[in-house]
CSV table of N, CA and C in Angstrom, one decimal:
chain,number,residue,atom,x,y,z
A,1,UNK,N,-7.0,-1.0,12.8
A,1,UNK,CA,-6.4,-0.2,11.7
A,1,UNK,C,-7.1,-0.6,10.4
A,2,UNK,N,-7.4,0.6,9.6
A,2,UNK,CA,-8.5,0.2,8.1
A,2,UNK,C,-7.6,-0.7,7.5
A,3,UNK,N,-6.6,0.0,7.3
A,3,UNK,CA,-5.3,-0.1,5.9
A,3,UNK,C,-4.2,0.5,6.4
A,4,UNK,N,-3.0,0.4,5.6
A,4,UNK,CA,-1.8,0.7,5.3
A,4,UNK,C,-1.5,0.5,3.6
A,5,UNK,N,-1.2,1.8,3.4
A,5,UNK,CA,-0.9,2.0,2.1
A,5,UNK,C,0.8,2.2,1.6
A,6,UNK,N,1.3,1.5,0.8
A,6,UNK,CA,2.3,1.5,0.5
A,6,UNK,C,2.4,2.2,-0.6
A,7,UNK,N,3.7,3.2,-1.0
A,7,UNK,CA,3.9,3.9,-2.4
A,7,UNK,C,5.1,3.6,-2.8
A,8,UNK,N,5.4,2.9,-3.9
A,8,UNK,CA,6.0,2.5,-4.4
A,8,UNK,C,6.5,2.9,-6.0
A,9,UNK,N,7.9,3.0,-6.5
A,9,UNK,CA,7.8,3.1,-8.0
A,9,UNK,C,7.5,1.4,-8.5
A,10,UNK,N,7.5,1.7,-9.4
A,10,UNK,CA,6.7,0.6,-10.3
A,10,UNK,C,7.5,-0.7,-10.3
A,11,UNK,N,6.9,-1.6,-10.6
A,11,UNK,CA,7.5,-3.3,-10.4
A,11,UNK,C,7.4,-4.0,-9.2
A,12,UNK,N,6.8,-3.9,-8.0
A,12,UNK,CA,6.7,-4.4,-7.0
A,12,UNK,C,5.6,-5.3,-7.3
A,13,UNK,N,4.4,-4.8,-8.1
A,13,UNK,CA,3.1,-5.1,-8.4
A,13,UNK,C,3.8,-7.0,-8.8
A,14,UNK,N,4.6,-6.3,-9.9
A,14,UNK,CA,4.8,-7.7,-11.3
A,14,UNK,C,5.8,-8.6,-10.2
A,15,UNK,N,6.5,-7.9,-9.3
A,15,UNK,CA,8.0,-8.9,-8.4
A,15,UNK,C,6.6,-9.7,-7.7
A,16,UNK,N,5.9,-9.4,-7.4
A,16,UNK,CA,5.2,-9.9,-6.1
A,16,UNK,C,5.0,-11.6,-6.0
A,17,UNK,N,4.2,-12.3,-7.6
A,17,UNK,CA,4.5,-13.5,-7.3
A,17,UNK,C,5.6,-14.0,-7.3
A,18,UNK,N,6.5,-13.4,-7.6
A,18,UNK,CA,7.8,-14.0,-7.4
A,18,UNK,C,8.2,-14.0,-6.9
A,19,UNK,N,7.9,-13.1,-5.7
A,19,UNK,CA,8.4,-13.3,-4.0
A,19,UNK,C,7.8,-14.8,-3.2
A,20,UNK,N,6.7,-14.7,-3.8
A,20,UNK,CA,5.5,-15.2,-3.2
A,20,UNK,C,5.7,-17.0,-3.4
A,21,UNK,N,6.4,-16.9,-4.9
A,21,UNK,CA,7.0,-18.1,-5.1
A,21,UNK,C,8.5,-18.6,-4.5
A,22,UNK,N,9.4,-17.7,-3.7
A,22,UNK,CA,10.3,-17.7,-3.1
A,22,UNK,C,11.1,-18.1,-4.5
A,23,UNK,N,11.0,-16.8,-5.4
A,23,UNK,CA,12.4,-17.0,-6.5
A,23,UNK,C,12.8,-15.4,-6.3
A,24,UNK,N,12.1,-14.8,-5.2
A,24,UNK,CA,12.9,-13.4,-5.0
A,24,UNK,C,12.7,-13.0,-4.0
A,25,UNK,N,13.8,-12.5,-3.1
A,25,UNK,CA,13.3,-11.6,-1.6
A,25,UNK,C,12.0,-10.6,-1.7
A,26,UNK,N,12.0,-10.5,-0.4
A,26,UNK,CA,11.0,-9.8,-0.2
A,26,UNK,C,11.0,-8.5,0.2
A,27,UNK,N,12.5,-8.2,0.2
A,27,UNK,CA,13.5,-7.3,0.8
A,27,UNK,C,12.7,-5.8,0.0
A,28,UNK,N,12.2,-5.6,-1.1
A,28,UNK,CA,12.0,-4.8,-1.8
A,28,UNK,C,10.6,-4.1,-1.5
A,29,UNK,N,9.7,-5.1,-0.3
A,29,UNK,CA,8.5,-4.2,-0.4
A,29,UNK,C,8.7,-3.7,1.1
A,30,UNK,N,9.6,-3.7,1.9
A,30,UNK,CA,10.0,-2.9,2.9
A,30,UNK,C,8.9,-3.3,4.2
A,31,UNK,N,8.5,-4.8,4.3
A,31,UNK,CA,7.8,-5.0,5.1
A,31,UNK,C,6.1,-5.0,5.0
A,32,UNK,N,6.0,-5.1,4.0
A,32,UNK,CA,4.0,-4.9,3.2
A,32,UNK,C,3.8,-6.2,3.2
A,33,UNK,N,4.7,-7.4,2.8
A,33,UNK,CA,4.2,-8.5,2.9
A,33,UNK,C,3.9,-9.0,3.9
A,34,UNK,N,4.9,-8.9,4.8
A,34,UNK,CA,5.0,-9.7,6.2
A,34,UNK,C,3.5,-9.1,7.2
A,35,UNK,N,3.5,-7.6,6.7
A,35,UNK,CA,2.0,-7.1,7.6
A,35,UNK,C,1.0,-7.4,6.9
A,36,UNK,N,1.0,-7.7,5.9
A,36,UNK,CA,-0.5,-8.4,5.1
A,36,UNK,C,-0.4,-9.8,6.2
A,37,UNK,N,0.5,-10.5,5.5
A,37,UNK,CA,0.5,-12.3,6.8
A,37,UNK,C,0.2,-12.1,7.8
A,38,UNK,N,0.6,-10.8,8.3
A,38,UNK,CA,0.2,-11.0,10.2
A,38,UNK,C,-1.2,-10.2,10.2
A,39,UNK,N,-2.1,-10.4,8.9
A,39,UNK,CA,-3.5,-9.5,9.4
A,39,UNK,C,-3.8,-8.3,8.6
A,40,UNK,N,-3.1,-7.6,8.7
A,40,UNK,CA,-3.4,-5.8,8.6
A,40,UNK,C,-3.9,-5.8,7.1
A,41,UNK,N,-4.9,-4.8,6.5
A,41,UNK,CA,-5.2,-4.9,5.2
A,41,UNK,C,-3.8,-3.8,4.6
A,42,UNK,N,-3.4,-3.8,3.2
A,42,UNK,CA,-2.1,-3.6,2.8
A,42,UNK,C,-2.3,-2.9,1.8
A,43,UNK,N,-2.8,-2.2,1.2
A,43,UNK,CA,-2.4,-1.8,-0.4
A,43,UNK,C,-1.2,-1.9,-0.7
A,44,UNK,N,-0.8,-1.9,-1.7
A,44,UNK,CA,0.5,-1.4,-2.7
A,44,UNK,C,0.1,-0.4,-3.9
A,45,UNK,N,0.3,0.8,-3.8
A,45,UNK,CA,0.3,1.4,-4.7
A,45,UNK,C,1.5,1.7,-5.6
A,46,UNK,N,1.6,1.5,-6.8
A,46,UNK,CA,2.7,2.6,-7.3
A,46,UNK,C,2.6,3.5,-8.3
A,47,UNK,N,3.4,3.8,-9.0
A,47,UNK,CA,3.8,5.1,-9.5
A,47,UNK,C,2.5,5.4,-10.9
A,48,UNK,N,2.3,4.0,-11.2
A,48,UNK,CA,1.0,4.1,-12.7
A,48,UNK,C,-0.4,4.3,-11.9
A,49,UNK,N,-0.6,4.2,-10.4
A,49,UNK,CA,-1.8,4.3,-9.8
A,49,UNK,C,-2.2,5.6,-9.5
A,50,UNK,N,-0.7,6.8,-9.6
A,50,UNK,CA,-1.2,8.0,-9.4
A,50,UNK,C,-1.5,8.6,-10.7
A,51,UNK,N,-2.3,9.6,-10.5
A,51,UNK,CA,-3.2,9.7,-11.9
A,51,UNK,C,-2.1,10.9,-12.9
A,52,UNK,N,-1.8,10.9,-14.1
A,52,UNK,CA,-1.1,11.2,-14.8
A,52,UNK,C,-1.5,13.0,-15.2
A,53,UNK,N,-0.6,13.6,-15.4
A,53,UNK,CA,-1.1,15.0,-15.3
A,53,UNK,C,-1.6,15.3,-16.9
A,54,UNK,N,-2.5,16.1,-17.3
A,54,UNK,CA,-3.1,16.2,-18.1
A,54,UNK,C,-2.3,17.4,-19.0
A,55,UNK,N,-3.5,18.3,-18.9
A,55,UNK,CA,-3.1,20.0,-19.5
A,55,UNK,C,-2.5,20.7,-18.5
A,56,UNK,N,-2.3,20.2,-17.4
A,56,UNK,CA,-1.1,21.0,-16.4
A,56,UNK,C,0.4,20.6,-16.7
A,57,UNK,N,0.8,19.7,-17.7
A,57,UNK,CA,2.0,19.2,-17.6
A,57,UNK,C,2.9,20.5,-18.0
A,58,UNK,N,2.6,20.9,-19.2
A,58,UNK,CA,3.2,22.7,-18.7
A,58,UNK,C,3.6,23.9,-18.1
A,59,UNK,N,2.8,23.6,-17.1
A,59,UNK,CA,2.6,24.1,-16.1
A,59,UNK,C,3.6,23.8,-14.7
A,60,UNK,N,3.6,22.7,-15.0
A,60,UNK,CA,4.2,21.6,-13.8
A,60,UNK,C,5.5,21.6,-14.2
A,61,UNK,N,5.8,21.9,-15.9
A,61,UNK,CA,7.5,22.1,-15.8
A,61,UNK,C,8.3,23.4,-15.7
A,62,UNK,N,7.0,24.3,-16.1
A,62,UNK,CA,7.6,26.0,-16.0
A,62,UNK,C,8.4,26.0,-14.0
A,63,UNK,N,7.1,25.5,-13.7
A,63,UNK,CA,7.0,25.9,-11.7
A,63,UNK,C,8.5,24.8,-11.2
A,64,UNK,N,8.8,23.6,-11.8
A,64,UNK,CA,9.5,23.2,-11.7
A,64,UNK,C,11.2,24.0,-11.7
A,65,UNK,N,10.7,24.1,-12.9
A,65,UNK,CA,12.4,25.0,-13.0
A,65,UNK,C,12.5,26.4,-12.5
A,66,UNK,N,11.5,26.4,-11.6
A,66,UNK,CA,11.8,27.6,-10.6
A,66,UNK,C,12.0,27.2,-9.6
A,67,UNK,N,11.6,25.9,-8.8
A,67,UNK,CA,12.1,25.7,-8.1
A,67,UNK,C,13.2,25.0,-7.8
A,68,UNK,N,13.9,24.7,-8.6
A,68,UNK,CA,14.9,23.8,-9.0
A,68,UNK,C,16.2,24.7,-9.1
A,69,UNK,N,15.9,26.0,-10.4
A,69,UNK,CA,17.0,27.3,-9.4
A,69,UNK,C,16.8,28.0,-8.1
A,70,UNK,N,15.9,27.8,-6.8
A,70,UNK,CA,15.9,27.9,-6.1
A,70,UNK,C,16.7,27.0,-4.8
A,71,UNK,N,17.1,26.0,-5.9
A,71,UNK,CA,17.5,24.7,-4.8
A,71,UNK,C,16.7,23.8,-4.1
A,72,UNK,N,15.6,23.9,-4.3
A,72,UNK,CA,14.4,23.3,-3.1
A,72,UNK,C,14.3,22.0,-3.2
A,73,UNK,N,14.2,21.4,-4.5
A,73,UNK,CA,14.5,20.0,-4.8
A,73,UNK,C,13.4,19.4,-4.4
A,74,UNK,N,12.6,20.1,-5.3
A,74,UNK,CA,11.2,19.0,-5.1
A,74,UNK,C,10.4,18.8,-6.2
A,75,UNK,N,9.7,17.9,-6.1
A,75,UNK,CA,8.3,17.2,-7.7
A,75,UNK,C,8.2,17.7,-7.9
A,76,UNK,N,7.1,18.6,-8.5
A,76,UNK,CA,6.2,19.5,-8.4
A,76,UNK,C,5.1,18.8,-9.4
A,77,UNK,N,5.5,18.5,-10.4
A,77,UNK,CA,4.8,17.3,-10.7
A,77,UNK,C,4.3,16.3,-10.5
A,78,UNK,N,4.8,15.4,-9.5
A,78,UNK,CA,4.7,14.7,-8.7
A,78,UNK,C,3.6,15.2,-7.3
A,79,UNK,N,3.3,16.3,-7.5
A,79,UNK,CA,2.6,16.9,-6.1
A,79,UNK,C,1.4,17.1,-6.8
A,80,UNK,N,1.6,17.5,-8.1
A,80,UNK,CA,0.4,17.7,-8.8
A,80,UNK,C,-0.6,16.6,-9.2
A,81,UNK,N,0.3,15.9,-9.4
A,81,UNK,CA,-0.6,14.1,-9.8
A,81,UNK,C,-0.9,13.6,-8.4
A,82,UNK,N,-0.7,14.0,-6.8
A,82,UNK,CA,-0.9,13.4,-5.9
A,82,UNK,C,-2.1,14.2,-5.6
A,83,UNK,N,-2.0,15.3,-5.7
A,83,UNK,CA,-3.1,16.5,-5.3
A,83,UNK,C,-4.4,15.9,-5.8
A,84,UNK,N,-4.6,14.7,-7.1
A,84,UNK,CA,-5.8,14.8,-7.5
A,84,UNK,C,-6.7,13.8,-6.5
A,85,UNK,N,-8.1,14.8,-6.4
A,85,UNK,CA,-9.1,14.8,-5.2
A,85,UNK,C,-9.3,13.2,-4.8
A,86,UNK,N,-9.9,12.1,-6.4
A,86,UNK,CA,-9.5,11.2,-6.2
A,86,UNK,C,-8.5,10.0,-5.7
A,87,UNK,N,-7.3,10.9,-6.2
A,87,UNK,CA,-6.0,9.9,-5.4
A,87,UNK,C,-5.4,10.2,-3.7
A,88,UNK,N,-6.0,11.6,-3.3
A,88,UNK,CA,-6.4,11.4,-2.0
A,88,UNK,C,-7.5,11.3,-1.2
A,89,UNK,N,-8.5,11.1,-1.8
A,89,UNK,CA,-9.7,9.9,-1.1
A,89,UNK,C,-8.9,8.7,-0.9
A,90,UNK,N,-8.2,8.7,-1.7
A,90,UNK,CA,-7.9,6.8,-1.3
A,90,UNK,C,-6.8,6.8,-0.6
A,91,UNK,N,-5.9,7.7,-0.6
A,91,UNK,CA,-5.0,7.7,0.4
A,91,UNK,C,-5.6,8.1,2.1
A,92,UNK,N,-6.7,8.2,1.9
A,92,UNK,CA,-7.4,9.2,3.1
A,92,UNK,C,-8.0,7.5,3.7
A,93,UNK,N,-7.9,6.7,2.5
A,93,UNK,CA,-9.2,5.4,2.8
A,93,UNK,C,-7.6,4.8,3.9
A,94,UNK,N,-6.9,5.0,4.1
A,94,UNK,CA,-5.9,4.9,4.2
A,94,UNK,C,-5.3,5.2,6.6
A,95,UNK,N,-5.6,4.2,7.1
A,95,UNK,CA,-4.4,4.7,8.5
A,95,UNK,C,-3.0,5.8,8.4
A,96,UNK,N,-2.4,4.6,7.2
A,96,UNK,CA,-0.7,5.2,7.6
A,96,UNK,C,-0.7,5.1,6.3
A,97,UNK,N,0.1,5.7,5.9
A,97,UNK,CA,0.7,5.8,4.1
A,97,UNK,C,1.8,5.8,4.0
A,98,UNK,N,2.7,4.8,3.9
A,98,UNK,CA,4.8,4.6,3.4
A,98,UNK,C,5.0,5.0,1.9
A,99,UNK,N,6.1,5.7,2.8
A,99,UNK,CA,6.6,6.5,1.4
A,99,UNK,C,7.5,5.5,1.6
A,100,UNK,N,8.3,5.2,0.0
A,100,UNK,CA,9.4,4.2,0.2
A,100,UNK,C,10.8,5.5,-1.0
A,101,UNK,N,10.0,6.4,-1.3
A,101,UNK,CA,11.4,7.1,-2.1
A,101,UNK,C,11.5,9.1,-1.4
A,102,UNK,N,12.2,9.6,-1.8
A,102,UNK,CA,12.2,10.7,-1.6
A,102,UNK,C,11.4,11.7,-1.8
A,103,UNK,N,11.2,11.3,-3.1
A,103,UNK,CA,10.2,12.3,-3.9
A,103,UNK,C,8.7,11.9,-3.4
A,104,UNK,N,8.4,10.8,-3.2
A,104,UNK,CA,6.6,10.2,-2.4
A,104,UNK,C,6.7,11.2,-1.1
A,105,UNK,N,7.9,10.8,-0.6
A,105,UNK,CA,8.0,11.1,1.2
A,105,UNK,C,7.9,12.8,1.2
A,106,UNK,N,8.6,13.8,0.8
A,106,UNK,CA,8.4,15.2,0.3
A,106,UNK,C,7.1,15.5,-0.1
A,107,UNK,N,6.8,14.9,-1.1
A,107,UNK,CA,5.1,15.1,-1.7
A,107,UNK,C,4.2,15.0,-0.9
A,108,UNK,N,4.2,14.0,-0.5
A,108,UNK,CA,3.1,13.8,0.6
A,108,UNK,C,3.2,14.7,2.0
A,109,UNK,N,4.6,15.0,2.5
A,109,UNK,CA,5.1,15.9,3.2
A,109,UNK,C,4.2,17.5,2.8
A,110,UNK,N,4.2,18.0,1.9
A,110,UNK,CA,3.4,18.7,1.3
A,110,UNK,C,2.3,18.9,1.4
A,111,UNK,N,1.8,17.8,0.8
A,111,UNK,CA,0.4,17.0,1.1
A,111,UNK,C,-0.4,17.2,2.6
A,112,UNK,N,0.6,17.0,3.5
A,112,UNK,CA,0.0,16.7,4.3
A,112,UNK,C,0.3,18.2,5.7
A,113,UNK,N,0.8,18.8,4.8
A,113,UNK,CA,1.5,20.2,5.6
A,113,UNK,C,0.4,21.4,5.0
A,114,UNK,N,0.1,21.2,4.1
A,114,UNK,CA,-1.1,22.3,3.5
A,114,UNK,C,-2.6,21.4,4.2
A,115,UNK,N,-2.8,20.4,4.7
A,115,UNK,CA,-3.5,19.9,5.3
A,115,UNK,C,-4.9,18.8,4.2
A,116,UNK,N,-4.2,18.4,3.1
A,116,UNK,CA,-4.8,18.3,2.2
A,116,UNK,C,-5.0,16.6,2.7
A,117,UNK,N,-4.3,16.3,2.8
A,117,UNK,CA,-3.9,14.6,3.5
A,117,UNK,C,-4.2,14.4,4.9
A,118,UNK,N,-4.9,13.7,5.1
A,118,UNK,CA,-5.3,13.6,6.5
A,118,UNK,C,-4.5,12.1,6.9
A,119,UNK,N,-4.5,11.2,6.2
A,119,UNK,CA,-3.9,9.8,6.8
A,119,UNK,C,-2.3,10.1,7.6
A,120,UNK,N,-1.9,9.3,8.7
A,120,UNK,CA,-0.2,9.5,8.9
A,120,UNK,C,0.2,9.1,7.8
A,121,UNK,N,1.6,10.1,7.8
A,121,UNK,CA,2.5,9.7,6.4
A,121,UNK,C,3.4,9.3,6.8
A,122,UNK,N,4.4,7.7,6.6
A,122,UNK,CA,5.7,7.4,7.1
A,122,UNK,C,6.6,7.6,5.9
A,123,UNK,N,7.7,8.1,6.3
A,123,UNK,CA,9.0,8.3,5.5
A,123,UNK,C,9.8,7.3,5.4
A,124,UNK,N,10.1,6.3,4.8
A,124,UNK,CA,11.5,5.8,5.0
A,124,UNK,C,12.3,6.5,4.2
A,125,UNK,N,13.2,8.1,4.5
A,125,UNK,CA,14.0,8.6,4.1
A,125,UNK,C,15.2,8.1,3.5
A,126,UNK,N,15.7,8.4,2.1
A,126,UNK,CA,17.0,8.5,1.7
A,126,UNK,C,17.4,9.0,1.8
A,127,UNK,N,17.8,9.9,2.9
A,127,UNK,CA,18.7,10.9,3.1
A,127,UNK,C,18.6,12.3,2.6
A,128,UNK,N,17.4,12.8,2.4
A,128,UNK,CA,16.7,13.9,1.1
A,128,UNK,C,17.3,15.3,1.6
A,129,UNK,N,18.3,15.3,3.0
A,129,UNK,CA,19.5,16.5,3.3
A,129,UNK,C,20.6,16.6,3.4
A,130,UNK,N,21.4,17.1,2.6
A,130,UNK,CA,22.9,16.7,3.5
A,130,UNK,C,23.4,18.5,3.6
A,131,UNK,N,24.5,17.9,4.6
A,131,UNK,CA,25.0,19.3,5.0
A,131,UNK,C,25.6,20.7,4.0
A,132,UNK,N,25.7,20.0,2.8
A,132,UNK,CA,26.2,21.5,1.9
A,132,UNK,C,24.9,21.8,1.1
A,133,UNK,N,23.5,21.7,1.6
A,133,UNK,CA,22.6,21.8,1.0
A,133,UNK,C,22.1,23.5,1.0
A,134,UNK,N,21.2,24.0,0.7
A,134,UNK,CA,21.0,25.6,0.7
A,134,UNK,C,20.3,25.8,1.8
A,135,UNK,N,20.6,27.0,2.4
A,135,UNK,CA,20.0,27.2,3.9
A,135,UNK,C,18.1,27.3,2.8
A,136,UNK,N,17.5,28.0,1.9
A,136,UNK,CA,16.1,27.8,2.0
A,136,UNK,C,15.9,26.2,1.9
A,137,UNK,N,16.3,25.6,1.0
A,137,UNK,CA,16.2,23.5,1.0
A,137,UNK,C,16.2,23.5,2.7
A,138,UNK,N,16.5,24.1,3.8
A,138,UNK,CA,16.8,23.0,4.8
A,138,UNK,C,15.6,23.7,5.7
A,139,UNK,N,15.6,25.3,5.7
A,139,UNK,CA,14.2,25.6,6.1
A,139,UNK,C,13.3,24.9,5.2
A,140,UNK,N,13.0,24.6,4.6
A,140,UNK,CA,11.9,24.1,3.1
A,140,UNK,C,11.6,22.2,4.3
A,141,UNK,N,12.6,21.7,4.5
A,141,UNK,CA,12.3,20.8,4.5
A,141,UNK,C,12.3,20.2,5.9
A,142,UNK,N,12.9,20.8,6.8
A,142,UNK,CA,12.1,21.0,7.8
A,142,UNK,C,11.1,21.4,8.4
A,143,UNK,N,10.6,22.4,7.8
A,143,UNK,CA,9.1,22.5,8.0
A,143,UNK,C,8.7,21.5,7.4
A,144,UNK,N,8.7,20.8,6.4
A,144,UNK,CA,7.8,19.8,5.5
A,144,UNK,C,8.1,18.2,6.9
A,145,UNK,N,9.0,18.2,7.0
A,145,UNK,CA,9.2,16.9,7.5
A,145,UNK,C,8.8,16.7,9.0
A,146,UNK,N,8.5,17.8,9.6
A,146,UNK,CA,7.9,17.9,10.8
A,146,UNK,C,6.5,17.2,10.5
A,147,UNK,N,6.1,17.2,9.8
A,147,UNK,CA,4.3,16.6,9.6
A,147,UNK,C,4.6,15.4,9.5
A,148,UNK,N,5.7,14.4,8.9
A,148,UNK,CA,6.1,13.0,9.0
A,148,UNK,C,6.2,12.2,10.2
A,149,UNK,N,6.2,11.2,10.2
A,149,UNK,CA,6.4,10.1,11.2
A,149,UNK,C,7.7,9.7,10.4
């Protein structure tokens, strides 16, 4: 295996020697440390490593709030700053890629459903359905979540 990439929001980077020093669990990187110890190369990425949207940020809020009265419940911003060609080369440099929040795990769901993402993408899901959700949200994300591990 090349790598395993972790996506993370922010602060895992700065907790890390302080895991490392045993003044904090390790509970928070969902298993990244313990597979670096046993071998495997690890990234940690988070949320300042994806590249920041530029002159589309208006863009990215208009499309937003359409899908947002459609119920769909998704980044779109967040898909935009993943889309760049750069930050999936390196996710591509990449075996498996963990999502650790809802919004990574969807995006990349995306990502990797338009065929843009070639690495496996793992979910560790919060729960991103529940049953009084909108019949499009549940088609929407079942198709999307079928491309996950």
């Amino acid at each position: 295996m090349k790598k395993i990439c972790f996506i993370f929001t922010n602060g895992r980077k700065a907790r890390r020697a302080a895991v490392e020093k045993k003044e904090s669990p390790p509970d928070f990187f969902y298993g990244a440390l313990e597979l670096q110890k046993k071998g495997y190369a690890v990234e940690i990425l988070e949320d300042d490593d994806i590249p920041q949207l530029g002159k589309s940020r208006l863009i990215a809020a208009v499309i937003q709030k359409l899908v947002n009265l459609l119920g769909i419940g998704l980044d779109i911003g967040l898909f935009l700053r993943m889309k760049n060609r750069s930050f999936l080369r390196r996710l591509d440099d990449c075996d498996a890629v963990i999502a650790t929040t809802n919004s990574y795990g969807m995006t990349l769901a995306i990502l990797k459903t338009a065929g843009k993402l070639k690495s496996r993408v793992i979910f560790f899901s919060m729960c991103p359905l529940f049953p009084n959700d909108g019949f499009l949200k549940m088609i929407v994300y079942k198709k999307l979540l079928k491309e996950l591990t």
